[in-house]
XYZ file of C-alpha atoms in Angstrom:
611
model
C 205.976 139.655 190.750
C 209.486 138.525 189.973
C 210.682 140.264 186.837
C 212.874 137.329 185.945
C 209.906 134.993 185.900
C 208.190 137.021 183.190
C 211.179 137.070 180.846
C 211.491 134.321 178.212
C 214.519 132.115 178.972
C 216.280 132.735 175.657
C 219.665 133.977 176.834
C 222.043 133.206 179.708
C 221.584 135.295 182.878
C 223.212 138.699 182.971
C 226.325 139.006 185.076
C 225.856 140.525 188.540
C 228.597 142.940 187.626
C 226.269 144.532 185.167
C 224.737 146.568 187.986
C 221.172 145.559 187.102
C 219.232 144.492 190.243
C 215.676 143.664 191.085
C 213.694 144.929 194.042
C 215.372 142.475 196.389
C 218.784 143.606 195.271
C 219.623 140.357 193.549
C 220.747 140.430 189.944
C 217.943 140.140 187.403
C 218.528 137.875 184.406
C 217.507 139.997 181.415
C 217.387 137.956 178.247
C 217.544 139.134 174.622
C 214.354 138.839 172.624
C 214.551 136.391 169.714
C 215.227 137.709 166.227
C 212.063 137.439 164.144
C 211.895 134.477 161.807
C 212.450 135.544 158.183
C 209.297 135.696 156.078
C 210.291 133.099 153.522
C 207.254 133.814 151.390
C 208.176 137.492 151.184
C 211.788 136.632 150.362
C 210.706 134.278 147.595
C 208.450 136.998 146.192
C 211.376 139.413 146.250
C 213.430 136.931 144.240
C 210.616 136.527 141.731
C 210.148 140.259 141.411
C 213.853 140.773 140.770
C 213.976 138.007 138.145
C 210.785 139.326 136.532
C 212.316 142.764 136.055
C 215.575 141.299 134.816
C 213.741 139.008 132.395
C 212.124 141.963 130.658
C 215.535 143.485 130.085
C 216.985 140.247 128.697
C 213.952 139.324 126.540
C 213.234 136.287 128.685
C 216.686 134.696 128.296
C 218.274 133.808 131.614
C 221.753 135.344 132.061
C 222.675 132.320 134.180
C 221.845 130.002 131.278
C 223.957 132.061 128.890
C 226.858 132.196 131.349
C 226.738 128.445 132.008
C 226.671 127.731 128.285
C 229.654 129.920 127.526
C 231.600 128.569 130.492
C 230.976 124.964 129.427
C 232.091 125.683 125.870
C 235.124 127.775 126.837
C 236.361 125.372 129.521
C 236.305 122.375 127.197
C 237.812 124.344 124.330
C 240.647 125.367 126.664
C 241.295 121.659 127.347
C 241.306 120.755 123.636
C 244.663 121.851 122.177
C 244.025 119.775 119.073
C 240.777 121.649 118.412
C 242.543 124.956 118.983
C 245.244 124.065 116.488
C 242.600 122.980 114.014
C 240.805 126.304 114.373
C 244.052 128.207 113.886
C 244.816 126.160 110.794
C 241.342 126.755 109.421
C 241.644 130.489 110.064
C 244.998 130.623 108.250
C 243.660 128.534 105.365
C 240.498 130.601 105.012
C 242.321 133.925 105.189
C 244.709 132.682 102.476
C 241.752 131.678 100.288
C 240.176 135.093 100.841
C 243.443 136.890 99.972
C 243.844 134.890 96.752
C 240.238 135.620 95.827
C 240.762 139.336 96.497
C 243.787 139.358 94.210
C 242.304 137.277 91.384
C 238.900 138.959 91.404
C 240.593 142.321 90.893
C 241.533 141.174 87.376
C 238.761 138.661 86.725
C 235.280 139.373 88.057
C 234.205 135.816 87.204
C 236.574 134.334 89.794
C 234.585 131.777 91.830
C 233.948 132.906 95.383
C 235.513 130.608 98.014
C 232.608 130.838 100.481
C 228.925 130.340 99.738
C 225.879 131.364 101.800
C 223.837 128.666 103.481
C 220.834 127.278 101.664
C 218.000 129.800 101.735
C 220.214 132.746 102.760
C 219.391 135.530 100.285
C 221.227 138.404 101.976
C 223.927 138.416 99.292
C 221.788 137.576 96.255
C 221.929 141.106 94.801
C 224.344 141.507 91.903
C 226.042 144.349 93.764
C 227.651 141.827 96.081
C 229.752 140.597 93.133
C 231.434 143.999 92.818
C 234.483 145.309 94.709
C 234.622 146.070 97.622
C 231.289 144.514 98.520
C 232.371 141.076 97.338
C 235.192 141.112 99.878
C 232.868 142.254 102.651
C 230.451 139.443 101.894
C 233.204 136.847 101.656
C 234.805 138.032 104.893
C 231.473 137.691 106.657
C 230.854 134.207 105.234
C 234.397 133.251 106.297
C 233.569 134.328 109.860
C 230.317 132.345 109.753
C 232.180 129.271 108.555
C 234.847 129.608 111.256
C 232.377 130.120 114.104
C 230.327 127.186 112.902
C 233.413 125.024 113.293
C 234.439 126.668 116.600
C 231.105 125.966 118.290
C 230.801 122.316 117.259
C 232.789 119.143 117.653
C 234.390 119.907 121.046
C 234.588 116.776 123.186
C 233.017 117.032 126.601
C 230.688 119.950 125.867
C 227.096 119.064 126.669
C 225.005 118.614 123.542
C 222.601 121.346 124.628
C 225.426 123.784 125.409
C 226.977 123.126 122.022
C 223.704 123.841 120.228
C 223.174 126.972 122.320
C 226.639 128.300 121.537
C 226.107 127.756 117.822
C 222.745 129.527 118.059
C 224.147 132.490 120.014
C 227.079 132.838 117.632
C 224.698 132.859 114.686
C 222.515 135.523 116.318
C 225.501 137.791 116.899
C 226.796 137.302 113.372
C 223.354 137.968 111.892
C 223.304 141.294 113.717
C 226.745 142.204 112.297
C 226.095 141.170 108.702
C 227.326 143.772 106.176
C 223.887 143.587 104.564
C 222.498 145.437 107.604
C 224.458 148.711 107.283
C 224.376 151.688 104.941
C 228.131 151.866 104.295
C 228.616 148.134 103.705
C 225.578 147.193 101.588
C 225.504 147.817 97.836
C 221.698 147.665 97.822
C 221.346 150.426 100.402
C 224.114 152.518 98.857
C 222.580 152.240 95.380
C 219.108 153.094 96.655
C 220.494 156.105 98.535
C 222.326 157.445 95.478
C 219.413 156.888 93.117
C 216.838 158.511 95.406
C 219.049 161.252 96.761
C 218.612 159.911 100.268
C 214.829 159.794 100.133
C 214.958 156.110 101.053
C 216.539 157.046 104.392
C 213.894 159.707 104.962
C 211.130 157.194 104.209
C 212.853 154.670 106.458
C 213.024 157.175 109.311
C 209.313 157.860 108.870
C 208.609 154.119 108.931
C 210.672 153.729 112.089
C 208.891 156.615 113.804
C 205.504 155.234 112.802
C 206.351 151.742 114.074
C 207.688 153.143 117.353
C 204.532 155.226 117.843
C 202.283 152.238 117.164
C 204.322 150.045 119.505
C 204.115 152.523 122.365
C 200.394 153.041 121.752
C 199.715 149.294 121.587
C 198.401 149.597 118.035
C 198.740 146.966 115.279
C 201.435 147.419 112.602
C 200.868 149.722 109.662
C 198.371 148.332 107.179
C 196.816 145.808 109.568
C 193.762 148.019 109.991
C 192.649 146.968 106.504
C 191.973 143.460 107.830
C 189.075 143.808 110.244
C 187.774 140.766 112.083
C 184.262 139.960 110.984
C 184.457 142.361 108.022
C 187.384 141.337 105.807
C 188.729 138.312 107.708
C 186.845 135.699 109.761
C 183.746 136.271 107.640
C 182.514 132.722 107.047
C 178.861 132.744 108.237
C 178.141 130.949 111.477
C 176.888 131.276 115.041
C 178.376 131.026 118.500
C 176.454 128.081 119.971
C 178.286 127.645 123.280
C 180.302 129.832 125.634
C 182.107 129.323 128.932
C 184.887 131.203 130.709
C 187.518 129.838 128.306
C 185.967 129.238 124.868
C 183.315 130.219 122.408
C 182.251 127.405 120.085
C 181.402 128.528 116.561
C 179.197 126.396 114.322
C 179.444 127.393 110.665
C 176.389 127.560 108.457
C 175.941 124.792 105.855
C 176.635 125.679 102.233
C 175.492 122.487 100.510
C 172.043 120.867 100.511
C 173.411 117.710 102.124
C 176.480 117.275 104.304
C 178.863 114.653 105.579
C 177.195 113.277 108.690
C 180.315 113.429 110.862
C 181.218 117.023 111.825
C 184.739 118.462 112.096
C 185.917 120.138 115.305
C 189.006 122.339 114.888
C 191.098 123.186 117.961
C 193.480 126.089 117.257
C 196.327 126.902 119.600
C 195.451 129.440 122.272
C 198.733 131.117 121.479
C 196.985 132.409 118.347
C 193.590 133.732 117.266
C 191.521 131.037 115.583
C 190.907 132.940 112.366
C 194.212 131.896 110.806
C 192.014 129.068 109.514
C 189.308 131.521 108.423
C 191.222 134.412 106.880
C 189.976 136.010 103.679
C 187.323 134.029 101.789
C 189.871 132.887 99.215
C 192.207 131.234 101.727
C 189.799 130.143 104.467
C 190.139 126.472 105.360
C 186.777 126.664 107.154
C 184.998 127.941 104.031
C 186.799 125.347 101.896
C 185.458 122.512 104.058
C 181.948 123.962 104.320
C 181.702 124.338 100.550
C 182.487 120.639 100.235
C 179.747 119.475 102.531
C 181.417 119.365 105.950
C 179.807 120.679 109.124
C 182.587 122.645 110.820
C 182.880 123.683 114.468
C 185.702 125.956 115.644
C 186.953 126.747 119.143
C 187.665 130.433 119.737
C 189.792 130.835 122.876
C 189.328 133.653 125.357
C 192.368 135.917 125.667
C 193.445 135.332 129.296
C 194.118 138.089 131.798
C 195.693 138.171 135.249
C 192.456 136.729 136.670
C 193.113 133.528 134.679
C 196.602 132.909 136.048
C 195.580 129.585 137.620
C 194.094 128.033 134.476
C 196.092 124.881 133.738
C 196.401 122.299 130.981
C 193.532 120.297 132.468
C 191.302 123.367 132.308
C 192.106 123.743 128.628
C 191.244 120.104 128.028
C 188.026 120.104 130.051
C 186.703 123.613 129.425
C 188.036 123.558 125.880
C 188.030 120.330 123.902
C 185.726 118.266 126.106
C 183.186 121.070 126.596
C 183.121 121.552 122.823
C 182.726 117.795 122.282
C 179.770 117.704 124.673
C 178.084 120.614 122.889
C 178.629 119.043 119.466
C 177.272 115.707 120.699
C 174.093 117.517 121.744
C 173.734 119.333 118.410
C 174.743 116.474 116.088
C 173.414 113.625 118.159
C 174.694 110.119 117.590
C 177.491 111.110 115.207
C 181.215 110.737 115.701
C 183.478 113.763 115.340
C 186.601 114.378 113.259
C 188.947 116.138 115.717
C 191.623 118.423 114.256
C 194.212 120.473 116.145
C 196.745 123.088 115.090
C 200.133 123.561 116.800
C 199.597 123.569 120.576
C 195.921 122.892 119.874
C 197.021 119.696 118.129
C 198.986 118.613 121.180
C 195.886 119.255 123.290
C 193.790 117.289 120.773
C 196.189 114.350 121.187
C 195.827 114.567 124.964
C 192.043 114.739 124.726
C 191.912 111.821 122.282
C 194.219 109.755 124.507
C 192.042 110.488 127.537
C 188.900 109.541 125.619
C 190.561 106.329 124.467
C 191.554 105.466 128.017
C 188.014 106.152 129.257
C 186.350 104.180 126.425
C 184.738 107.354 125.062
C 184.120 106.435 121.407
C 182.871 109.748 120.030
C 185.880 110.380 117.747
C 186.055 109.301 114.111
C 189.612 110.488 113.370
C 192.419 112.752 114.552
C 194.156 115.413 112.414
C 197.301 117.225 113.505
C 198.487 120.437 111.832
C 202.143 121.161 112.674
C 201.574 119.618 116.112
C 204.034 117.692 118.269
C 203.441 114.858 120.698
C 207.068 113.846 121.225
C 209.141 116.854 122.308
C 212.550 115.177 122.441
C 213.644 116.979 119.251
C 211.412 120.031 119.247
C 213.849 122.278 117.395
C 215.562 125.468 118.469
C 212.785 126.349 120.899
C 214.311 123.629 123.082
C 217.686 125.382 123.272
C 216.711 127.618 126.160
C 214.197 125.351 127.857
C 215.830 123.867 130.931
C 215.029 123.987 134.627
C 216.752 127.325 135.166
C 215.194 128.953 132.116
C 211.697 127.715 132.993
C 212.078 129.123 136.518
C 213.181 132.415 134.938
C 210.126 132.468 132.658
C 207.881 131.605 135.598
C 209.218 134.632 137.451
C 208.511 136.762 134.393
C 204.898 135.534 134.333
C 204.437 135.536 138.113
C 203.843 139.236 138.712
C 201.386 139.613 135.822
C 199.781 136.196 135.817
C 200.426 135.603 132.121
C 203.080 135.641 129.417
C 202.661 138.821 127.421
C 202.116 138.845 123.662
C 205.314 140.781 122.925
C 207.426 138.289 124.858
C 205.906 135.372 122.965
C 206.234 136.936 119.507
C 209.812 137.975 120.271
C 210.745 134.385 121.090
C 209.484 133.210 117.693
C 211.129 136.061 115.802
C 214.543 135.330 117.263
C 214.395 131.814 115.802
C 214.454 133.420 112.361
C 216.135 136.715 113.171
C 217.779 136.915 109.758
C 214.400 136.910 107.982
C 212.045 138.357 110.594
C 214.248 140.977 112.262
C 217.290 142.142 110.306
C 216.102 141.719 106.729
C 212.823 143.422 107.619
C 214.649 146.272 109.369
C 216.877 146.812 106.314
C 213.932 146.798 103.912
C 211.702 149.137 105.922
C 214.152 151.444 107.726
C 217.104 151.719 105.334
C 215.576 151.022 101.934
C 212.367 152.759 102.965
C 210.147 150.043 101.515
C 207.017 148.772 103.252
C 206.150 145.169 102.521
C 202.484 144.998 101.501
C 200.381 143.905 104.461
C 198.567 140.596 103.976
C 195.808 138.945 105.938
C 198.283 136.403 107.303
C 200.684 139.148 108.419
C 197.841 141.071 110.072
C 196.705 137.928 111.871
C 200.265 137.276 113.028
C 200.303 140.659 114.758
C 197.062 139.850 116.594
C 198.705 137.837 119.354
C 197.302 136.439 122.591
C 198.520 135.892 126.138
C 199.360 132.662 127.966
C 198.182 131.956 131.549
C 200.890 131.520 134.167
C 199.952 128.022 135.313
C 199.171 126.598 131.883
C 202.398 127.832 130.311
C 204.451 126.577 133.235
C 202.827 123.130 133.033
C 203.224 123.052 129.278
C 206.950 123.797 129.454
C 207.655 121.425 132.333
C 205.436 118.467 131.448
C 205.905 118.467 127.697
C 209.130 120.270 126.752
C 211.228 119.439 129.806
C 209.986 115.974 130.779
C 208.307 114.806 127.553
C 205.600 113.250 129.719
C 203.055 112.668 126.957
C 205.055 110.094 125.026
C 206.727 108.840 128.193
C 203.435 107.597 129.639
C 203.643 110.047 132.559
C 201.110 112.660 131.474
C 198.053 112.629 133.720
C 194.474 113.643 132.990
C 191.903 113.438 135.748
C 194.688 112.166 137.994
C 195.500 109.103 135.866
C 198.129 108.594 133.135
C 197.163 108.628 129.473
C 198.903 107.040 126.517
C 198.708 108.542 123.027
C 198.215 105.202 121.287
C 195.070 104.322 123.281
C 192.616 105.800 120.751
C 192.976 103.470 117.744
C 192.028 106.235 115.291
C 193.159 106.999 111.744
C 195.525 109.971 111.906
C 196.234 112.667 109.336
C 199.370 114.635 110.273
C 200.836 117.654 108.472
C 204.396 118.901 108.815
C 205.867 121.936 107.044
C 209.343 121.990 105.530
C 210.486 125.356 106.943
C 208.864 125.076 110.379
C 210.962 126.623 113.154
C 208.277 126.137 115.811
C 207.335 122.478 115.253
C 210.058 120.996 113.008
C 208.565 118.479 110.618
C 210.824 115.641 111.758
C 209.458 116.155 115.267
C 205.880 116.115 113.935
C 206.747 112.948 111.979
C 207.448 111.144 115.255
C 203.728 110.485 115.554
C 204.580 107.309 113.618
C 206.561 106.098 116.636
C 203.888 106.577 119.283
C 200.671 105.325 117.670
C 199.709 101.930 116.298
C 196.936 103.089 113.977
C 196.956 104.170 110.343
C 198.932 107.373 109.765
C 198.694 109.547 106.661
C 201.558 112.027 106.740
C 201.855 115.155 104.617
C 205.031 117.205 104.263
C 204.200 120.531 102.643
C 206.252 123.477 101.501
C 206.197 126.635 103.596
C 206.572 127.381 107.273
C 204.549 126.921 110.440
C 201.773 129.246 109.290
C 202.120 129.698 105.522
C 202.471 125.947 105.030
C 199.101 125.327 106.689
C 197.336 128.255 104.982
C 197.965 126.678 101.584
C 194.771 127.096 99.597
C 194.328 125.592 96.108
C 195.665 127.965 93.489
C 198.368 129.368 95.747
C 201.530 129.631 93.615
C 204.649 127.609 94.308
C 203.022 125.115 96.655
C 203.986 121.457 96.767
C 203.732 118.535 99.149
C 204.473 114.878 99.752
C 201.922 112.431 101.123
C 202.030 108.765 102.082
C 200.001 106.452 104.308
C 201.409 103.888 106.729
C 198.893 101.104 107.398
C 198.823 99.542 110.870
C 201.604 97.002 111.327
C 203.863 98.334 108.582
C 207.550 98.742 109.588
C 208.685 102.191 110.600
C 210.629 104.321 108.107
C 212.645 107.213 109.504
C 211.892 110.740 108.362
C 214.751 111.058 105.871
C 213.970 107.704 104.296
C 210.293 108.667 104.061
C 211.166 111.979 102.408
C 213.515 110.351 99.890
C 211.027 107.738 98.715
C 207.846 109.874 98.712
C 207.286 111.763 95.439
C 206.526 115.477 95.319
C 203.080 116.632 94.203
C 202.381 120.156 93.017
C 199.642 122.266 94.533
C 197.783 122.433 97.833
C 197.437 119.585 100.306
C 193.919 120.728 101.290
C 192.177 118.481 98.703
C 194.111 115.505 100.109
C 192.764 116.178 103.599
C 189.232 116.855 102.435
C 189.188 113.595 100.461
C 190.628 111.772 103.483
C 187.844 113.144 105.704
C 185.170 112.331 103.136
C 186.401 108.731 102.857
C 185.816 108.355 106.603
C 182.448 110.109 106.688
C 178.864 109.314 105.755
C 177.589 111.459 102.848
C 174.051 112.583 102.116
C 172.955 113.708 105.590
C 170.642 116.604 106.303
C 172.500 119.646 107.664
C 172.213 119.747 111.469
C 170.478 122.669 113.189
C 172.571 125.678 114.232
C 172.647 125.063 117.950
C 169.896 123.285 119.843
C 167.844 125.569 122.123
C 165.849 122.675 123.537
C 169.069 121.268 124.979
C 170.258 124.560 126.357
C 172.475 125.509 123.397
C 170.749 128.392 121.615
C 172.726 130.556 119.165
C 174.397 133.280 121.218
C 175.397 135.577 118.382
C 176.993 135.704 114.971
C 180.472 134.470 114.182
C 183.217 135.456 114.817
C 181.904 135.945 118.359
C 183.308 138.174 121.092
C 186.382 136.368 122.454
C 188.351 136.824 119.217
C 187.949 140.608 119.556
C 189.587 140.769 122.985
C 192.908 142.602 123.223
């Protein structure tokens, strides 16, 4: 056999001078073997693994995004000599004002301060901040805030998103450096230390050690153990009447002799445990409705694990809302359903309602949205770090585990209000040594859930990045849906201090539906504004209804012309539901064994207990 004939022809023949000969004495053409093709899948996995590890160090914020933002801002500032001169002039003017204040306040403590905190900023509310030298520390800090606010805005050529990001990052850094955060620069901490002989610092160190131990052990925060699911919270009587791999459906027991014929299905966000709407008996929205003659069903989502990484938005619609609708239709036969959704659950409720409208499924009586967005074009500060690069970074972080961890999700929300949720809390608990009393809402907030890889990726890309739902590009069952297809009366609630779903974004439901819209703007934030039971102090709201065909009023105009009412908005919603329901019906059975839906156990079920 000729050796040359068995060698792949991948290289030119060897030179005879090489001294290599075959049996016949003629040169043999040895050829180099080909280099193996790179395993592109393995290389991509290596990239993901590297980004996943890096993401945990950077709290999910892409360094590339931060670098691009700063480069965009700095490059355009460098090409804006007028802006630079203006900033220098402002710095000189502000320093002069501060110097004059320092001089005058030495002799007159009533001298008006030149710089004021932003609305709602209570870091410098203590009277000690009016005394020297703390007044100068506070005013110097507020001067820096004012200057950086001007430096990060109004630069021509900077992308709008980069400008907002720079302002956000500057604010985060300043919040961390506030004189209210340090022992030697805060009159409150100094006074507490002197009065207690340093016991506040000892108590703070104990609090810090306890929190660190609980964090490492995966335990809830101190005091949360007093709020036990099924014992002190989530205690409204009911039964689990349906279960699949994603949800348990809870049907609550009737309280009144007769009920409204049309039941209410509540869809909470799977980013949270459902019992925010069934906390203690005194502030349970579920109990409130049941006591007023409504049959209430609640979805309790399963806490996903790595095995659920491929669950997508369509799975949440089909296995969640539509599976629950089918079960309710079997139990309360022939009756329409009032569908209500909270936060991300409200967005899913909109998608489900739009799909049902497209498919001529007429089982819905109304749609209620609690702090839920359909149009994501102005979705608040959560949008600042949601771009293609950041989503890819988050996907890498979820890729190796198959889900977004609870700590990563809660950290993202805390950073939106770092002044209140991070630094002020750290000062109170670790420097002043004071524990805020644990409440049922605070305990619930610490009981977080995970997010499946595929679902969270689709959610970010299809809704936040592309705004597909209100752009007519969102597909269900392979076909587009449009949010105005179900011609249903809508009750929408926005909260004034919402950093997750800003109320002006929630208000945009007026732009995308043609039906009647009753809009409520309530005091409080994303959670406390919804958990707003009657009798809760300091609650107020605005409410107005736009009939079909009435001209659109923008959010600010609506707010200006809508009067404030004192108290809880819950009675408004309950009356709205009752006006669209049929009273005097016999309570439906709890489940229906003859149709394959026997009661499977007592509320709150098993999924809500998963960690």
